[in-house]
GROMACS .gro file of C-alpha atoms in nm:
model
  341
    1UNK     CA    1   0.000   0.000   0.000
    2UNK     CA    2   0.138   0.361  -0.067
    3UNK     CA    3   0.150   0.521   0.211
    4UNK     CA    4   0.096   0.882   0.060
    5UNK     CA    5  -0.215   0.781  -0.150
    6UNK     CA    6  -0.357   1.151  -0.192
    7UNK     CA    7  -0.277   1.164  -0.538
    8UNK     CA    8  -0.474   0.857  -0.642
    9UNK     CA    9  -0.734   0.924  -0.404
   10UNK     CA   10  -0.803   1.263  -0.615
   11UNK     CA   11  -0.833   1.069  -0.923
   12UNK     CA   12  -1.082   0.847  -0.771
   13UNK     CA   13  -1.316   1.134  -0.719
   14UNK     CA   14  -1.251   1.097  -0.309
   15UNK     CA   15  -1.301   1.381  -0.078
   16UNK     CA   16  -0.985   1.459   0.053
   17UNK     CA   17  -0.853   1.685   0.335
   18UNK     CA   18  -0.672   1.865   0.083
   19UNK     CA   19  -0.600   1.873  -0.303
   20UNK     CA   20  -0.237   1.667  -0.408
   21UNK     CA   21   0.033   1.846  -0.599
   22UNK     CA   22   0.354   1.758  -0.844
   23UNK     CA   23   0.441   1.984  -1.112
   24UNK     CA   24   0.511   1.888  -1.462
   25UNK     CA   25   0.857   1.837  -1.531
   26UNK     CA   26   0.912   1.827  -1.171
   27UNK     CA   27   1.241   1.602  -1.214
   28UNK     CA   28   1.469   1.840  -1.431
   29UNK     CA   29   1.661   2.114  -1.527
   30UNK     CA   30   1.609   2.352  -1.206
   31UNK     CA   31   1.792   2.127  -0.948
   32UNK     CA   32   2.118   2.153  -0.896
   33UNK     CA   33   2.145   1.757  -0.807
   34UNK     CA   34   1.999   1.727  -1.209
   35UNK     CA   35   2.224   1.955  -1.324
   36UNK     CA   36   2.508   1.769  -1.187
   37UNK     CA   37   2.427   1.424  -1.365
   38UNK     CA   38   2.346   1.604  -1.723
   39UNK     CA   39   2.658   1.745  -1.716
   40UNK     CA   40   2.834   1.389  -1.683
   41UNK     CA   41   2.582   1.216  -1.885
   42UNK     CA   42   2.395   1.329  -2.252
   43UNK     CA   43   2.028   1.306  -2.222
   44UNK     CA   44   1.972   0.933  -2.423
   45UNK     CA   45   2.228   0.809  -2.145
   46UNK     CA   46   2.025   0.958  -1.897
   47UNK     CA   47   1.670   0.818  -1.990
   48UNK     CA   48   1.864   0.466  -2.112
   49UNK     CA   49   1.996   0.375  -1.834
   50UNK     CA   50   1.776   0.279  -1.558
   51UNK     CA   51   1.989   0.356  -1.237
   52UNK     CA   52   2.008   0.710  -1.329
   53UNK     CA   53   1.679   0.764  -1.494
   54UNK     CA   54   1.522   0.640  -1.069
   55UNK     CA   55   1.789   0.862  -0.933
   56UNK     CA   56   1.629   1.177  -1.107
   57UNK     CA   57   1.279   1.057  -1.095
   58UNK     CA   58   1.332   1.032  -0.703
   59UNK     CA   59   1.552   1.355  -0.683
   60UNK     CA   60   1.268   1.617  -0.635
   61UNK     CA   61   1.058   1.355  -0.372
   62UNK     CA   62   1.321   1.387  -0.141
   63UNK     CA   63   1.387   1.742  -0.182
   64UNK     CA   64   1.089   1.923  -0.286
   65UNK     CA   65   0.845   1.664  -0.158
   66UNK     CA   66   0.541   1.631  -0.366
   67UNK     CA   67   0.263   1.398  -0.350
   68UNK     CA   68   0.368   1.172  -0.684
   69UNK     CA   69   0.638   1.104  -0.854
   70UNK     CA   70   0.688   1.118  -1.236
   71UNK     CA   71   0.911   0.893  -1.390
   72UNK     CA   72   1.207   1.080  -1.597
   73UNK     CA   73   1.200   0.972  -1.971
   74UNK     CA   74   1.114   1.145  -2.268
   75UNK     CA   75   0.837   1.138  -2.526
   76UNK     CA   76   1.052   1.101  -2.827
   77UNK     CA   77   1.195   0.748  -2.659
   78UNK     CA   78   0.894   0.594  -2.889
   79UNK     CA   79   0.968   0.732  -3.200
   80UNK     CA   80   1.330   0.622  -3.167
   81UNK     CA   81   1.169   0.225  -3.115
   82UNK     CA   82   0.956   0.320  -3.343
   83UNK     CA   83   1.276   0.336  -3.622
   84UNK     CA   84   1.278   0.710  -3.648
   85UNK     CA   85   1.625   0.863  -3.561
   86UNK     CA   86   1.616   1.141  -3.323
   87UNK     CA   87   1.941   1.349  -3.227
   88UNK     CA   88   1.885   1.582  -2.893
   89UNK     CA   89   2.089   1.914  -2.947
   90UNK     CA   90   2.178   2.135  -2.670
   91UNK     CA   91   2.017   2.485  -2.695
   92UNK     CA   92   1.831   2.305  -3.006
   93UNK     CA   93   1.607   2.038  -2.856
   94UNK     CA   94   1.485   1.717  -3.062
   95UNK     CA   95   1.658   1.709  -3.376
   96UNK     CA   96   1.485   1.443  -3.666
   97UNK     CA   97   1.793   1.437  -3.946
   98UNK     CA   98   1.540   1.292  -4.203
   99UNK     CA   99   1.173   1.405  -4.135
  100UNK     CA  100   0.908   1.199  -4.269
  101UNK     CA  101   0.750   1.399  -4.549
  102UNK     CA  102   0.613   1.058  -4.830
  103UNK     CA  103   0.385   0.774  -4.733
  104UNK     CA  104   0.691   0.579  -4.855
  105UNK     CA  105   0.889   0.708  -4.507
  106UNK     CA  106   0.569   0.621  -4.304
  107UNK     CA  107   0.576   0.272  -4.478
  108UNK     CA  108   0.942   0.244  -4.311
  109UNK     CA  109   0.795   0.345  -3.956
  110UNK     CA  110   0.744  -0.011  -3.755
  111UNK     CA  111   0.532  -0.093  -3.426
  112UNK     CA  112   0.850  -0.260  -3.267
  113UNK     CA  113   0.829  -0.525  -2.957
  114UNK     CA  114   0.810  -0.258  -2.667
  115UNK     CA  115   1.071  -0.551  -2.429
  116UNK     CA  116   1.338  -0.558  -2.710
  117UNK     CA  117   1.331  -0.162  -2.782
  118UNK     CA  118   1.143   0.044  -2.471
  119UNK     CA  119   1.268  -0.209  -2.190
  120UNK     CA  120   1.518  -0.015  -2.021
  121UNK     CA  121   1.234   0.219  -1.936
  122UNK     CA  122   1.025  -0.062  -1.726
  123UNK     CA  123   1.366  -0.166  -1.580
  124UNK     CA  124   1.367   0.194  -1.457
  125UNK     CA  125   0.995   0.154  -1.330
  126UNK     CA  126   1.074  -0.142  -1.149
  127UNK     CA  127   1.392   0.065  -0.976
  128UNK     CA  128   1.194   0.370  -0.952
  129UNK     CA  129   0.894   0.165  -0.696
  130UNK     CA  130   1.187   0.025  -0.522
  131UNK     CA  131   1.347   0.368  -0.471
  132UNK     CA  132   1.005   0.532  -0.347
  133UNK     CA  133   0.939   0.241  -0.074
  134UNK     CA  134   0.535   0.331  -0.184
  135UNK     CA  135   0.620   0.657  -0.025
  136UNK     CA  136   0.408   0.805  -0.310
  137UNK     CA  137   0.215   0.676  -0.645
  138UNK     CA  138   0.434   0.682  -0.935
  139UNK     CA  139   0.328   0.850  -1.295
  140UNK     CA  140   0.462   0.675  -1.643
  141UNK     CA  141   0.372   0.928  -1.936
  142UNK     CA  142   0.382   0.914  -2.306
  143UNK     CA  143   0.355   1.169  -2.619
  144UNK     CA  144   0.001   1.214  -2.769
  145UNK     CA  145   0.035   1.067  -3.091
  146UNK     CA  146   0.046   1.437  -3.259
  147UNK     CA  147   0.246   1.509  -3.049
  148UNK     CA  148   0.504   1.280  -3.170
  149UNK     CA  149   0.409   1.296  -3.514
  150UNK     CA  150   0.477   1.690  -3.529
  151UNK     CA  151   0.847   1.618  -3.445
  152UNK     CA  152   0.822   1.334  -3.656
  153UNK     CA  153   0.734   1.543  -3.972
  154UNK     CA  154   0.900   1.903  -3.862
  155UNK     CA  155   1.257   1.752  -3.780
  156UNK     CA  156   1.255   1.973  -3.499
  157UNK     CA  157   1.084   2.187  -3.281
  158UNK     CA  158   0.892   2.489  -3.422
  159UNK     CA  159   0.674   2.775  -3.330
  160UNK     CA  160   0.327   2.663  -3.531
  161UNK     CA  161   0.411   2.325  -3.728
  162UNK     CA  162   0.295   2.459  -4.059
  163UNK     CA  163   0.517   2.160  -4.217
  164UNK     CA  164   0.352   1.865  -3.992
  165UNK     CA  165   0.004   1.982  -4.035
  166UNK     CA  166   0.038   2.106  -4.388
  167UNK     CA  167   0.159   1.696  -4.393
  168UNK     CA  168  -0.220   1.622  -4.278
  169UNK     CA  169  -0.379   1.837  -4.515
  170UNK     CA  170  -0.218   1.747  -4.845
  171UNK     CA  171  -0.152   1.380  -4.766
  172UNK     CA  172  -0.425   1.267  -4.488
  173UNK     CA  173  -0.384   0.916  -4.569
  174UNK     CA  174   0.006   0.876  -4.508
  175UNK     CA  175  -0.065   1.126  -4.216
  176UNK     CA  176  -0.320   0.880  -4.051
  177UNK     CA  177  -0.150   0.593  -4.139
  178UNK     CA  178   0.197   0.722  -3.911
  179UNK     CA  179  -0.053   0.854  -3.618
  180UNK     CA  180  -0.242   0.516  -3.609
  181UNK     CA  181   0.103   0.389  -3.580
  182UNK     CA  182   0.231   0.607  -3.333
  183UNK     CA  183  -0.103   0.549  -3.128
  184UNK     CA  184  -0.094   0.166  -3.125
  185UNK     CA  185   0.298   0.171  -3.005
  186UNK     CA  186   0.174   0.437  -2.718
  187UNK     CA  187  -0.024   0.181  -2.643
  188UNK     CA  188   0.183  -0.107  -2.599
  189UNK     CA  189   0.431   0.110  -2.453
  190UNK     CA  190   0.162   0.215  -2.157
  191UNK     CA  191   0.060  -0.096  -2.089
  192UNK     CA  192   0.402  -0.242  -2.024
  193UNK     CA  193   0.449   0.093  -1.794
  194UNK     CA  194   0.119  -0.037  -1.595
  195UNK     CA  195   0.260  -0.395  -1.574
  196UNK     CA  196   0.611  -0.278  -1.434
  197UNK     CA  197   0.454  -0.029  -1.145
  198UNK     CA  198   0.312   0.276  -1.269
  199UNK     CA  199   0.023   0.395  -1.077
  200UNK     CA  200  -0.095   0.615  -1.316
  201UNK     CA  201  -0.003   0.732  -1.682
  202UNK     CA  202  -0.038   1.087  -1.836
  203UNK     CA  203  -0.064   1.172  -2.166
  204UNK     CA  204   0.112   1.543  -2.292
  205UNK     CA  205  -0.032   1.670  -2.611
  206UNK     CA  206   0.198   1.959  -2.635
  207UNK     CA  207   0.086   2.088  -2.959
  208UNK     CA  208  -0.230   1.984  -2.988
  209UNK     CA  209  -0.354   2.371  -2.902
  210UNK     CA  210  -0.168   2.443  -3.323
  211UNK     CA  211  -0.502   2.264  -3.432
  212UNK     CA  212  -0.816   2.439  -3.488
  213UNK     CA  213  -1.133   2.232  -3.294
  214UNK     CA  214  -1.205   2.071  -3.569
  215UNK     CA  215  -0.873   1.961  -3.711
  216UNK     CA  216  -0.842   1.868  -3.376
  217UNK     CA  217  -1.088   1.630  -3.358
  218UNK     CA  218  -0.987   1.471  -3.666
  219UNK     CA  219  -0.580   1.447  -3.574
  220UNK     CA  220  -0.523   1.432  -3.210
  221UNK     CA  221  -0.820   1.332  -2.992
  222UNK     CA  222  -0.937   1.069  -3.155
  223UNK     CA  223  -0.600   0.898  -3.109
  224UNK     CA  224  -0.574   1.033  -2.757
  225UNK     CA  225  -0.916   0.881  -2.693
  226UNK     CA  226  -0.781   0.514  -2.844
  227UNK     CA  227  -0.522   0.521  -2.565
  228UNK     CA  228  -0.752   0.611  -2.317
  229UNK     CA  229  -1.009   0.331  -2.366
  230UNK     CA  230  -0.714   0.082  -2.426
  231UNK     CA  231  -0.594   0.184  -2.094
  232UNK     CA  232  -0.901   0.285  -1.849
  233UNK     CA  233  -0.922  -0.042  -1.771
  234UNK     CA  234  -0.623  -0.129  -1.646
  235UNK     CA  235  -0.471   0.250  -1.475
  236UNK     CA  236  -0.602   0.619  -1.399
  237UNK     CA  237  -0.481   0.819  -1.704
  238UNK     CA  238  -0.480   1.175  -1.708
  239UNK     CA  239  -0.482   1.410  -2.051
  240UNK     CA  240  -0.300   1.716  -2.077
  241UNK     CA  241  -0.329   1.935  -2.369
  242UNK     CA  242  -0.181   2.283  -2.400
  243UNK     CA  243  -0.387   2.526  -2.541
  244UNK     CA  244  -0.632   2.219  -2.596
  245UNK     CA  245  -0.900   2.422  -2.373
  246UNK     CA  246  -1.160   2.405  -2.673
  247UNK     CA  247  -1.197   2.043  -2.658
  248UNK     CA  248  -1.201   2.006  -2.256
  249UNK     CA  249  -1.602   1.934  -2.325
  250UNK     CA  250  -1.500   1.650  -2.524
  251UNK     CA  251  -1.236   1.473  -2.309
  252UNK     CA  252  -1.445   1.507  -2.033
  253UNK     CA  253  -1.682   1.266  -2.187
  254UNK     CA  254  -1.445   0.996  -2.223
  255UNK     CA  255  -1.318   0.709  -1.999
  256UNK     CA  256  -0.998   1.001  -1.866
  257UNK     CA  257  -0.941   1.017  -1.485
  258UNK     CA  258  -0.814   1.374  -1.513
  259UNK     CA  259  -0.773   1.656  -1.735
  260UNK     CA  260  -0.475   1.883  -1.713
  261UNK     CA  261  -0.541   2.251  -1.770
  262UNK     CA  262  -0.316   2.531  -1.860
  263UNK     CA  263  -0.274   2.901  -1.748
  264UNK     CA  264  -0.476   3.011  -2.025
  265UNK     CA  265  -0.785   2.820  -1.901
  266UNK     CA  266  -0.985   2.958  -1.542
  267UNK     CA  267  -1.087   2.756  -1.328
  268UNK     CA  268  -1.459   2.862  -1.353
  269UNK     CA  269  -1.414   2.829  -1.709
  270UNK     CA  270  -1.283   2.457  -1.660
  271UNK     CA  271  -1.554   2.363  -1.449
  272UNK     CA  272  -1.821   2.486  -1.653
  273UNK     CA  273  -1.653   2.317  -2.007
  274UNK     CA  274  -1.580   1.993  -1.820
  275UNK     CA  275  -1.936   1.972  -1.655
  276UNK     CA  276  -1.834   2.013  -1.303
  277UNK     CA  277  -1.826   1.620  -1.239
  278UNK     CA  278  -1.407   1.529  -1.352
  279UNK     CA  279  -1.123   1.569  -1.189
  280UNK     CA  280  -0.894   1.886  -1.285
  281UNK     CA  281  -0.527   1.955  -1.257
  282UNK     CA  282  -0.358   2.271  -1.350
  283UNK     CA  283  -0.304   2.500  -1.375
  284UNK     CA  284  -0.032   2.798  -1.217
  285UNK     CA  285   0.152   2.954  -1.470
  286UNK     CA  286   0.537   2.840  -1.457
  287UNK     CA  287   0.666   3.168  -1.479
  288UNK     CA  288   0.492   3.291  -1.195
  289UNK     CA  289   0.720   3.063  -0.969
  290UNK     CA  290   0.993   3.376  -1.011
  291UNK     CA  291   0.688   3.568  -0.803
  292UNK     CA  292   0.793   3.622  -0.423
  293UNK     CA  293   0.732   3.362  -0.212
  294UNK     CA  294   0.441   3.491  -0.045
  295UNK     CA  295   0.280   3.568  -0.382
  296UNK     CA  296   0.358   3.222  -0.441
  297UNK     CA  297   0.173   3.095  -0.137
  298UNK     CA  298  -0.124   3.359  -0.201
  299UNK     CA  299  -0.190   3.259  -0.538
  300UNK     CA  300  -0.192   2.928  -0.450
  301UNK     CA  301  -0.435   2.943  -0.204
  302UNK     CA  302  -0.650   3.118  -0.412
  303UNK     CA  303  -0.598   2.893  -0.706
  304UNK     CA  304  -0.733   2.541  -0.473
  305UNK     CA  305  -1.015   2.794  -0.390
  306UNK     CA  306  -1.123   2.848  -0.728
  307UNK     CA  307  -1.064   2.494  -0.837
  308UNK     CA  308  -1.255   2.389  -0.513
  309UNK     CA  309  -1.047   2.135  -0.275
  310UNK     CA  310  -1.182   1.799  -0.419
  311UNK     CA  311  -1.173   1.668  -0.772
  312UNK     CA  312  -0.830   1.824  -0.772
  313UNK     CA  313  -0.494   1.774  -0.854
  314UNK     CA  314  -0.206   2.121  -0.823
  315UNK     CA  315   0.018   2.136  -1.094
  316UNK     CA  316   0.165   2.407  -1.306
  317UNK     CA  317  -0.009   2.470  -1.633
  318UNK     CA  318   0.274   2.328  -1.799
  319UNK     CA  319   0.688   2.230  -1.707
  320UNK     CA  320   0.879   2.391  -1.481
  321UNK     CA  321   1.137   2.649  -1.624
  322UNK     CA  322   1.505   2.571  -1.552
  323UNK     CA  323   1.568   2.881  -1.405
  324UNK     CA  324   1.330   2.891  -1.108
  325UNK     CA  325   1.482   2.862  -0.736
  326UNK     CA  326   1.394   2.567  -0.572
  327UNK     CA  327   1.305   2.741  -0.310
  328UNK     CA  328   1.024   2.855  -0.480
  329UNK     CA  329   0.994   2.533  -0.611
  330UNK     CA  330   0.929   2.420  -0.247
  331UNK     CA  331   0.679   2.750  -0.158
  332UNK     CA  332   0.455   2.599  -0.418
  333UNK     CA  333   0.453   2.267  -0.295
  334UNK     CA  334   0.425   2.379   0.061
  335UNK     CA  335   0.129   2.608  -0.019
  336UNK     CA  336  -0.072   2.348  -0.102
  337UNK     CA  337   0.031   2.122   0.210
  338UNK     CA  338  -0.046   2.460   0.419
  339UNK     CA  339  -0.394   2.485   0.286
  340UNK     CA  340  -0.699   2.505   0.499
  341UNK     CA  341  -1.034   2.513   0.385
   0.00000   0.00000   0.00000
């Protein structure tokens, strides 16, 4: 039994005494104990090799203490099993040397055996739960599938995607074909996170807010919404979509635990576009950890207040920035612990 269950008590629709809290990206770049490792290790190492992939995942527990722990990976590790090669470039980000621009290149892509390719990550599950003790519930997390497939089809990083959805527009088989792909590895990759200890899975559709509702629909939920009702059964899964705040009426009719919300989304308006009933988490803006502590603290407080204490779950809106103290760090997490209602 974990003995810090809050978390998984919020996705169960519980009333609790107070809301739980982790933040996105809450094993990274702003602790000094991170920085230390990625300075003797490149990233691939990192996420590869299972000893230090637990060592970072557990890094913030013990010193910003939040009520779950995420494990630290990276959404691109499924492309790369997938057969597409994907460099990491410092001050670049995700590099794809040959994007994937012909139905011919999607022909090449290949739903690999998740043991033989993606296994290092459950060995760093299974070393992760040991790590923890069940001191708190541990999240496994994947890409959305359009996610993926905009770094897939970019070759990098970019601003709007123009190339990745102009991809969809001009060539919606071949563009189906590589998300239906990228969805059914998710999948299989998920599951295997389930069977090696996750307690929970999230799903990060970073650019699904470059869509327009419609387009959105067509190219990113409905894969989303295959990995939900592959998984419901089995975990609590929570969907997080940036900018996504147009189809939050949609998601919260499917088979989801949570939804994630960003700063560009009130909490009133949440409610109202989820129907009240689902669980919420969201959504402080990461930036505003540089506030003063006490801001910090207020905002917080006034944040859970808006949200409402139950059917909860704190979180930034999206990952926290490398350059915010940890101290502050802390003041957010401590807020919440703080809060009386």
């Amino acid at each position: 039994m974990i003995k810090n269950d809050l978390f998984l008590r919020a996705l169960n629709n519980e009333t609790v005494e107070r809301p739980p809290v982790w933040m996105m990206r809450q094993a990274g770049r702003y602790l000094p104990e991170f920085r230390a490792l990625r300075d003797k290790y490149d990233f691939f190492t990192r996420c590869e090799t299972p000893e230090l992939a637990a060592e970072i995942t557990v890094q913030p527990i013990r010193i910003v203490k939040p009520d779950a722990a995420i494990l630290f990976s990276d959404i691109l590790v499924v492309p790369r099993a997938m057969g597409i090669h994907v460099e990491l470039k410092d001050n670049l980000g995700p590099i794809i040397p040959n994007p994937i621009r012909t139905m011919e290149q999607v022909n090449q892509v290949f739903v690999p055996n998740i043991h033989e390719t993606l296994g290092y990550v459950m060995d760093a599950v299974k070393l992760t739960k040991e790590m923890l003790n069940n001191e708190v519930p541990l999240i496994g997390f994947a890409g959305s599938p359009w996610t993926i497939f905009c770094y897939a089809v970019e070759g990098k990083g970019s601003k709007s995607f123009d190339t990745a959805k102009g991809f969809c527009f001009s060539n919606p088989v071949a563009a189906h074909t590589l998300l239906q792909k990228i969805t059914d590895t998710t999948i299989l990759y998920l599951k295997e996170k389930v069977k090696a200890g996750c307690n929970a899975i999230q799903i990060f559709d970073s650019w699904g807010g470059m869509l327009s509702p419609e387009d959105y629909k067509e190219f990113s939920w409905q894969y989303i919404n295959q990995i939900v009702e592959a998984l419901a059964e089995e975990t609590k899964v929570i969907v997080f979509g940036k900018g996504c705040w147009f189809a939050l009426n949609d998601m919260a009719k499917s088979k989801a635990s949570a939804l994630g919300v960003d700063w560009t989304c009130s909490p009133r308006n949440a409610r109202y576009l989820t129907g009240g009933k689902i669980t919420l988490q969201g959504n402080f803006d990461p930036s505003r950890l540089l506030s003063p502590i006490p801001t910090i603290k207020k905002m917080v407080h006034e944040m859970i207040n808006e949200f409402g204490k139950d059917n909860y779950i704190v979180n930034l809106g999206h990952g926290i920035l490398p350059n915010i103290p940890v101290d502050h760090a802390k003041a957010f997490v401590e807020a919440v612990k703080e809060y009386k209602s």
